[in-house]
Short mmCIF file of C-alpha atoms in Angstrom, two decimals:
data_model
loop_
_atom_site.label_atom_id
_atom_site.label_comp_id
_atom_site.label_asym_id
_atom_site.label_seq_id
_atom_site.Cartn_x
_atom_site.Cartn_y
_atom_site.Cartn_z
CA MET A 1 232.62 96.55 172.18
CA LYS A 2 234.46 96.82 168.90
CA ASN A 3 232.55 96.81 165.65
CA LEU A 4 232.07 93.51 163.84
CA LYS A 5 234.06 93.75 160.60
CA VAL A 6 232.25 92.20 157.62
CA GLY A 7 233.64 91.95 154.10
CA VAL A 8 231.50 91.81 150.96
CA VAL A 9 233.43 89.72 148.45
CA SER A 10 232.37 90.58 144.88
CA PHE A 11 229.37 92.50 143.56
CA ALA A 12 228.61 89.98 140.81
CA HIS A 13 225.38 88.65 142.28
CA VAL A 14 222.13 90.62 142.04
CA HIS A 15 221.76 90.32 145.84
CA ALA A 16 225.17 91.86 146.60
CA GLY A 17 223.91 95.43 146.72
CA GLY A 18 221.03 94.58 149.04
CA PHE A 19 223.31 92.64 151.38
CA ALA A 20 225.82 95.51 151.50
CA ARG A 21 223.13 98.09 152.28
CA LEU A 22 221.64 95.94 155.05
CA LEU A 23 225.05 95.30 156.61
CA ALA A 24 226.00 98.99 156.47
CA ALA A 25 222.76 99.92 158.26
CA MET A 26 223.34 97.52 161.18
CA ASP A 27 224.58 98.97 164.46
CA GLY A 28 227.98 97.68 165.44
CA VAL A 29 228.87 96.47 161.93
CA GLU A 30 231.67 97.88 159.78
CA VAL A 31 231.59 96.98 156.08
CA LEU A 32 234.33 96.80 153.47
CA ALA A 33 233.82 95.56 149.90
CA ALA A 34 236.08 94.35 147.11
CA ASP A 35 235.06 93.55 143.54
CA PRO A 36 238.19 93.22 141.40
CA ASP A 37 236.82 90.59 138.98
CA THR A 38 234.92 93.04 136.81
CA ASP A 39 236.35 91.60 133.59
CA LEU A 40 233.27 89.39 133.32
CA ALA A 41 230.77 92.22 133.64
CA ALA A 42 228.69 92.92 130.55
CA PRO A 43 228.69 96.43 129.01
CA GLY A 44 226.55 98.77 131.07
CA GLU A 45 226.75 96.77 134.30
CA VAL A 46 227.95 98.89 137.23
CA ARG A 47 230.49 97.03 139.36
CA GLY A 48 233.58 97.75 141.43
CA LYS A 49 234.17 101.10 143.14
CA ASP A 50 231.41 102.83 141.21
CA PHE A 51 228.88 100.39 142.64
CA ALA A 52 230.36 100.71 146.15
CA ASP A 53 230.03 104.50 145.90
CA ARG A 54 226.37 104.12 144.96
CA LEU A 55 225.86 101.90 148.00
CA GLY A 56 227.83 104.17 150.31
CA VAL A 57 230.21 101.43 151.50
CA ASN A 58 233.98 101.50 151.83
CA TYR A 59 235.92 99.78 149.06
CA VAL A 60 239.35 98.32 148.32
CA ASP A 61 240.67 97.19 144.96
CA THR A 62 241.76 93.64 145.79
CA TYR A 63 240.71 90.66 147.88
CA GLU A 64 244.18 90.71 149.44
CA GLU A 65 243.51 94.19 150.83
CA LEU A 66 240.11 93.12 152.11
CA PHE A 67 241.52 90.16 154.05
CA ALA A 68 244.48 92.26 155.28
CA TRP A 69 241.82 94.50 156.89
CA GLY A 70 241.05 91.56 159.18
CA PRO A 71 237.35 90.83 158.66
CA ASP A 72 235.52 88.77 161.25
CA LYS A 73 233.16 87.40 158.60
CA VAL A 74 232.66 87.67 154.85
CA VAL A 75 229.72 87.38 152.48
CA ILE A 76 230.62 85.99 149.05
CA CYS A 77 228.48 87.23 146.14
CA SER A 78 230.58 86.21 143.15
CA GLU A 79 229.67 84.30 140.01
CA ASN A 80 228.77 80.72 140.96
CA VAL A 81 231.91 79.18 139.45
CA ARG A 82 234.08 81.42 141.66
CA HIS A 83 232.47 80.36 144.94
CA ARG A 84 235.01 77.61 145.58
CA PRO A 85 238.24 79.64 145.25
CA LEU A 86 236.81 82.53 147.28
CA VAL A 87 235.49 80.29 150.06
CA GLU A 88 238.86 78.55 150.17
CA LEU A 89 240.53 81.98 150.36
CA ALA A 90 238.33 82.93 153.31
CA ALA A 91 239.07 79.61 155.02
CA ALA A 92 242.80 80.15 154.54
CA HIS A 93 242.45 83.46 156.42
CA GLY A 94 240.41 81.85 159.21
CA VAL A 95 237.24 83.83 158.41
CA ASP A 96 233.63 82.60 158.70
CA VAL A 97 231.83 82.79 155.36
CA LEU A 98 228.28 83.16 154.09
CA CYS A 99 228.27 82.05 150.45
CA GLU A 100 225.57 82.96 147.96
CA LYS A 101 223.52 80.07 146.67
CA PRO A 102 224.01 77.65 145.04
CA LEU A 103 226.93 76.45 147.13
CA ALA A 104 228.93 75.68 143.96
CA THR A 105 228.44 74.54 140.38
CA THR A 106 229.43 70.91 141.07
CA PRO A 107 229.14 68.61 144.11
CA GLU A 108 232.90 68.06 143.90
CA ASP A 109 233.56 71.78 144.41
CA GLY A 110 230.96 71.92 147.18
CA THR A 111 232.62 69.03 148.99
CA ALA A 112 236.03 70.69 148.70
CA MET A 113 234.62 73.93 150.16
CA ILE A 114 233.16 72.11 153.16
CA GLU A 115 236.42 70.28 153.77
CA ALA A 116 238.48 73.49 153.52
CA CYS A 117 236.28 75.25 156.08
CA ARG A 118 236.24 72.24 158.40
CA ALA A 119 240.04 71.98 158.28
CA ALA A 120 240.38 75.70 159.02
CA GLY A 121 237.83 75.59 161.83
CA VAL A 122 235.62 78.25 160.24
CA ARG A 123 231.89 78.31 159.59
CA LEU A 124 230.48 77.81 156.10
CA ALA A 125 226.90 79.01 155.63
CA VAL A 126 224.81 79.32 152.46
CA ALA A 127 222.49 82.22 151.64
CA HIS A 128 219.01 80.68 151.68
CA PRO A 129 216.89 83.45 153.22
CA VAL A 130 213.50 81.89 152.42
CA ARG A 131 213.74 79.54 155.42
CA PHE A 132 213.34 82.70 157.57
CA SER A 133 209.92 83.40 156.04
CA PRO A 134 207.13 83.49 158.68
CA ALA A 135 204.96 81.59 156.20
CA TYR A 136 207.50 78.77 155.97
CA LEU A 137 208.04 78.73 159.72
CA ALA A 138 204.28 78.31 160.24
CA VAL A 139 204.29 75.33 157.87
CA ARG A 140 207.35 73.91 159.61
CA ASP A 141 205.74 74.26 163.04
CA ALA A 142 202.55 72.54 161.84
CA VAL A 143 204.50 69.62 160.36
CA ARG A 144 206.68 69.20 163.45
CA ALA A 145 203.67 69.40 165.76
CA GLY A 146 201.95 66.64 163.78
CA THR A 147 199.06 68.89 162.73
CA ALA A 148 199.41 67.88 159.08
CA GLY A 149 200.17 64.26 159.86
CA GLU A 150 202.64 62.36 157.70
CA VAL A 151 203.83 64.45 154.75
CA LEU A 152 202.94 62.60 151.56
CA ALA A 153 203.67 65.16 148.87
CA VAL A 154 204.93 68.70 148.35
CA SER A 155 204.36 71.00 145.36
CA GLY A 156 206.71 73.96 145.15
CA ALA A 157 207.26 76.79 142.67
CA ASN A 158 210.10 79.30 142.60
CA ASN A 159 209.50 81.67 139.70
CA GLY A 160 211.14 84.98 138.91
CA TYR A 161 212.59 87.35 136.35
CA MET A 162 215.24 86.14 133.95
CA PRO A 163 218.26 87.63 135.81
CA GLY A 164 220.52 87.92 132.76
CA ALA A 165 219.08 91.35 132.10
CA ARG A 166 220.73 92.63 135.30
CA ARG A 167 223.85 90.45 135.44
CA ARG A 168 224.74 88.73 132.20
CA TRP A 169 226.81 85.98 133.83
CA PHE A 170 223.61 84.32 135.10
CA VAL A 171 222.97 83.04 131.57
CA ASP A 172 226.56 81.98 130.91
CA PRO A 173 226.69 78.19 131.51
CA GLU A 174 230.40 78.31 132.35
CA LEU A 175 230.04 80.98 135.02
CA ALA A 176 226.64 80.05 136.41
CA GLY A 177 226.78 76.27 135.97
CA GLY A 178 223.41 76.29 134.20
CA GLY A 179 220.26 78.36 134.00
CA ALA A 180 216.96 78.45 135.87
CA LEU A 181 217.38 74.92 137.24
CA MET A 182 220.68 75.87 138.90
CA ASP A 183 219.37 79.24 140.05
CA HIS A 184 215.94 78.39 141.45
CA THR A 185 215.82 74.72 142.46
CA VAL A 186 217.96 75.15 145.54
CA HIS A 187 215.62 77.47 147.47
CA ILE A 188 212.80 74.92 147.67
CA ALA A 189 215.27 72.06 148.02
CA ASP A 190 216.63 73.84 151.09
CA LEU A 191 213.14 74.25 152.58
CA LEU A 192 212.47 70.55 152.06
CA ASP A 193 215.83 69.67 153.57
CA ASP A 194 214.92 71.60 156.70
CA LEU A 195 211.30 70.40 156.74
CA PHE A 196 212.40 66.76 156.59
CA GLY A 197 215.25 67.21 159.07
CA GLY A 198 218.02 66.48 156.57
CA ILE A 199 216.41 63.32 155.16
CA PRO A 200 217.86 63.25 151.62
CA ALA A 201 216.24 63.00 148.23
CA THR A 202 216.90 59.61 146.67
CA SER A 203 215.88 60.14 143.04
CA VAL A 204 214.83 62.86 140.62
CA TYR A 205 213.19 63.10 137.22
CA ALA A 206 213.60 66.47 135.48
CA GLN A 207 212.66 68.21 132.28
CA THR A 208 213.86 71.61 131.11
CA ASN A 209 213.33 73.91 128.14
CA ASN A 210 214.25 77.33 126.79
CA VAL A 211 210.91 78.28 125.27
CA LEU A 212 210.61 81.56 127.18
CA TYR A 213 213.87 83.14 125.95
CA GLU A 214 215.05 80.79 123.22
CA ASN A 215 216.41 83.59 121.03
CA GLU A 216 218.11 85.46 123.87
CA VAL A 217 220.01 83.10 126.18
CA PRO A 218 221.83 79.75 125.79
CA VAL A 219 220.63 78.14 129.03
CA GLU A 220 217.36 76.59 130.23
CA THR A 221 214.80 79.11 131.42
CA ALA A 222 212.23 76.65 132.78
CA GLY A 223 212.40 73.37 134.63
CA LEU A 224 210.21 70.90 136.45
CA LEU A 225 211.58 68.31 138.90
CA THR A 226 209.89 65.34 140.54
CA LEU A 227 211.76 64.16 143.64
CA THR A 228 211.41 61.11 145.85
CA TYR A 229 212.73 61.36 149.41
CA ALA A 230 214.00 58.65 151.70
CA ASN A 231 210.94 59.14 153.96
CA GLY A 232 208.63 58.26 151.03
CA ALA A 233 207.47 61.80 150.30
CA VAL A 234 207.24 62.95 146.68
CA ALA A 235 207.92 66.59 145.77
CA THR A 236 207.72 68.66 142.61
CA ILE A 237 209.70 71.85 142.03
CA ASP A 238 208.92 74.39 139.30
CA CYS A 239 212.20 76.33 138.99
CA SER A 240 211.45 78.71 136.13
CA TRP A 241 212.38 82.24 135.09
CA SER A 242 208.77 82.78 134.05
CA GLN A 243 207.93 86.12 135.63
CA PRO A 244 207.29 88.60 132.79
CA ARG A 245 209.35 91.77 132.68
CA HIS A 246 206.30 93.96 133.18
CA HIS A 247 205.31 92.23 136.43
CA PRO A 248 205.57 94.55 139.47
CA ALA A 249 207.52 91.98 141.53
CA TRP A 250 210.73 90.14 140.67
CA GLY A 251 209.22 86.76 141.50
CA GLY A 252 207.93 84.59 144.29
CA LEU A 253 208.07 81.28 146.06
CA ALA A 254 205.03 79.20 146.98
CA MET A 255 204.68 75.71 148.39
CA GLN A 256 201.84 73.30 149.18
CA VAL A 257 202.50 70.54 151.70
CA ILE A 258 200.04 67.63 151.62
CA GLY A 259 199.81 65.50 154.75
CA ASP A 260 197.50 62.65 155.59
CA ARG A 261 195.65 64.91 158.06
CA ALA A 262 195.85 68.40 156.50
CA THR A 263 197.09 70.41 153.53
CA LEU A 264 199.28 73.44 154.25
CA GLU A 265 199.91 76.29 151.82
CA MET A 266 202.48 79.09 151.96
CA ASP A 267 203.59 82.06 149.88
CA ALA A 268 206.93 83.36 151.11
CA PHE A 269 206.60 86.85 149.62
CA ASP A 270 202.89 87.65 149.64
CA GLN A 271 202.92 90.08 152.55
CA LYS A 272 201.94 92.86 150.16
CA VAL A 273 199.18 95.25 149.25
CA HIS A 274 198.25 94.69 145.59
CA GLY A 275 196.88 97.43 143.38
CA PHE A 276 197.06 99.30 140.08
CA SER A 277 198.81 102.58 139.26
CA GLU A 278 196.85 104.89 136.97
CA THR A 279 199.99 106.96 136.45
CA ALA A 280 202.23 104.08 135.44
CA ARG A 281 199.36 102.09 133.92
CA SER A 282 200.68 98.96 135.57
CA GLY A 283 200.26 96.73 138.59
CA VAL A 284 201.72 97.80 141.93
CA GLU A 285 202.78 95.70 144.91
CA LEU A 286 203.66 97.37 148.22
CA PRO A 287 205.43 94.97 150.60
CA TYR A 288 204.95 95.27 154.35
CA GLY A 289 206.44 92.02 155.60
CA VAL A 290 209.77 91.24 157.25
CA ASP A 291 213.04 91.44 155.32
CA LEU A 292 214.23 87.85 154.95
CA ASP A 293 217.74 88.88 153.90
CA ALA A 294 218.09 90.98 157.05
CA LEU A 295 216.97 88.09 159.26
CA MET A 296 219.42 85.73 157.57
CA LEU A 297 222.34 88.17 157.84
CA ARG A 298 221.64 88.82 161.52
CA ALA A 299 221.54 85.10 162.25
CA PHE A 300 224.85 84.61 160.45
CA LEU A 301 226.55 87.54 162.15
CA PHE A 302 225.21 87.28 165.69
CA GLY A 303 224.22 83.62 166.11
CA ASP A 304 221.45 81.26 165.13
CA ASP A 305 219.91 81.59 168.60
CA THR A 306 218.68 85.07 167.61
CA GLY A 307 215.62 83.53 165.92
CA PRO A 308 213.57 80.36 165.46
CA ILE A 309 215.76 78.95 162.68
CA GLY A 310 219.42 78.94 161.73
CA VAL A 311 221.27 79.75 158.53
CA THR A 312 221.73 76.90 156.05
CA ASP A 313 225.04 75.14 156.63
CA GLY A 314 227.42 73.80 154.00
CA GLU A 315 226.22 70.21 154.31
CA ALA A 316 222.61 71.23 153.61
CA GLY A 317 223.82 73.39 150.72
CA LEU A 318 225.63 70.36 149.31
CA ARG A 319 222.52 68.18 149.55
CA ALA A 320 220.59 70.78 147.53
CA LEU A 321 223.42 70.94 144.99
CA ARG A 322 223.40 67.14 144.60
CA ILE A 323 219.72 67.39 143.65
CA VAL A 324 220.59 69.98 140.98
CA ALA A 325 223.41 67.87 139.56
CA ALA A 326 221.19 64.77 139.37
CA ALA A 327 218.38 66.83 137.80
CA TYR A 328 220.67 68.00 134.99
CA GLU A 329 221.71 64.40 134.37
CA SER A 330 218.04 63.35 134.30
CA ALA A 331 217.10 66.13 131.86
CA ARG A 332 219.94 65.08 129.53
CA ALA A 333 219.20 61.36 129.75
CA GLY A 334 215.39 61.55 129.81
CA ARG A 335 215.07 59.18 132.78
CA THR A 336 214.93 59.09 136.55
CA VAL A 337 218.35 59.46 138.17
CA ALA A 338 219.56 58.60 141.67
CA VAL A 339 220.63 61.56 143.79
CA GLY A 340 224.24 60.82 144.76
#
């Protein structure tokens, strides 16, 4: 069998390097990367061929060369605002695409991306690896088996480092589409979308602030959403960049699901040994759990039947993006807003 040819389109996102390494380590996968849009990189950020050399992956200078290579699939890791043109480029070449989250910066762009892929007959998937977490899958199984009863409420928190220190575009509202609300809401929104079987959110009330980094970045660094779903469930999402820089882990995602028969709790990234380093005089966390990115990439490349859950599709990515758009409107207006 010939190798599966996978293109990595842009190194802008902080996950791009990890994706490229995982792909390059897979048997039967050939990787080629392109990252020509380095004009937006901040001083000191390593991008382009230098970054590819660090990763040990093959590199070409333009997207045209990458698509001329004839990839079977591509993974897009660009700045959020560039997701639409790059997905449309992949669709025009008849190539299945896994797009970094969020799907786009506006629902209008997200809709156009879905339509372009549908017209071209190619798959559009969105990079939401947390749904592959064994902790989430246990919660999902309990809800679907009726163990928890009817889900009444969900409390979720997705907290992490402020990513602008690694890639400055994350805190540029034009390139990212916003701050922590845009970056972190969608992971829990995607879990809820799957947990409720695609039942949509109907309204959202949101508040945001920039207390944590008010002198450093021009976007919100903390947010809190209250969502009502069409099935009557109420959910809250803490979507903040609140992990301090000295913390040993980049962040985490936790969720509590309250049913009328049981309460379920999960922590997606707590398969770790916790301790303290006398040498470094700091906390240490040693992970031993599964690699969620690897599970997601394998499902995208080789089929959703390789595991208990499939990769997020474009329609689910759009539903999460609609929540984000309505949350920004709510934060600006100071009132509850319908999710369109």
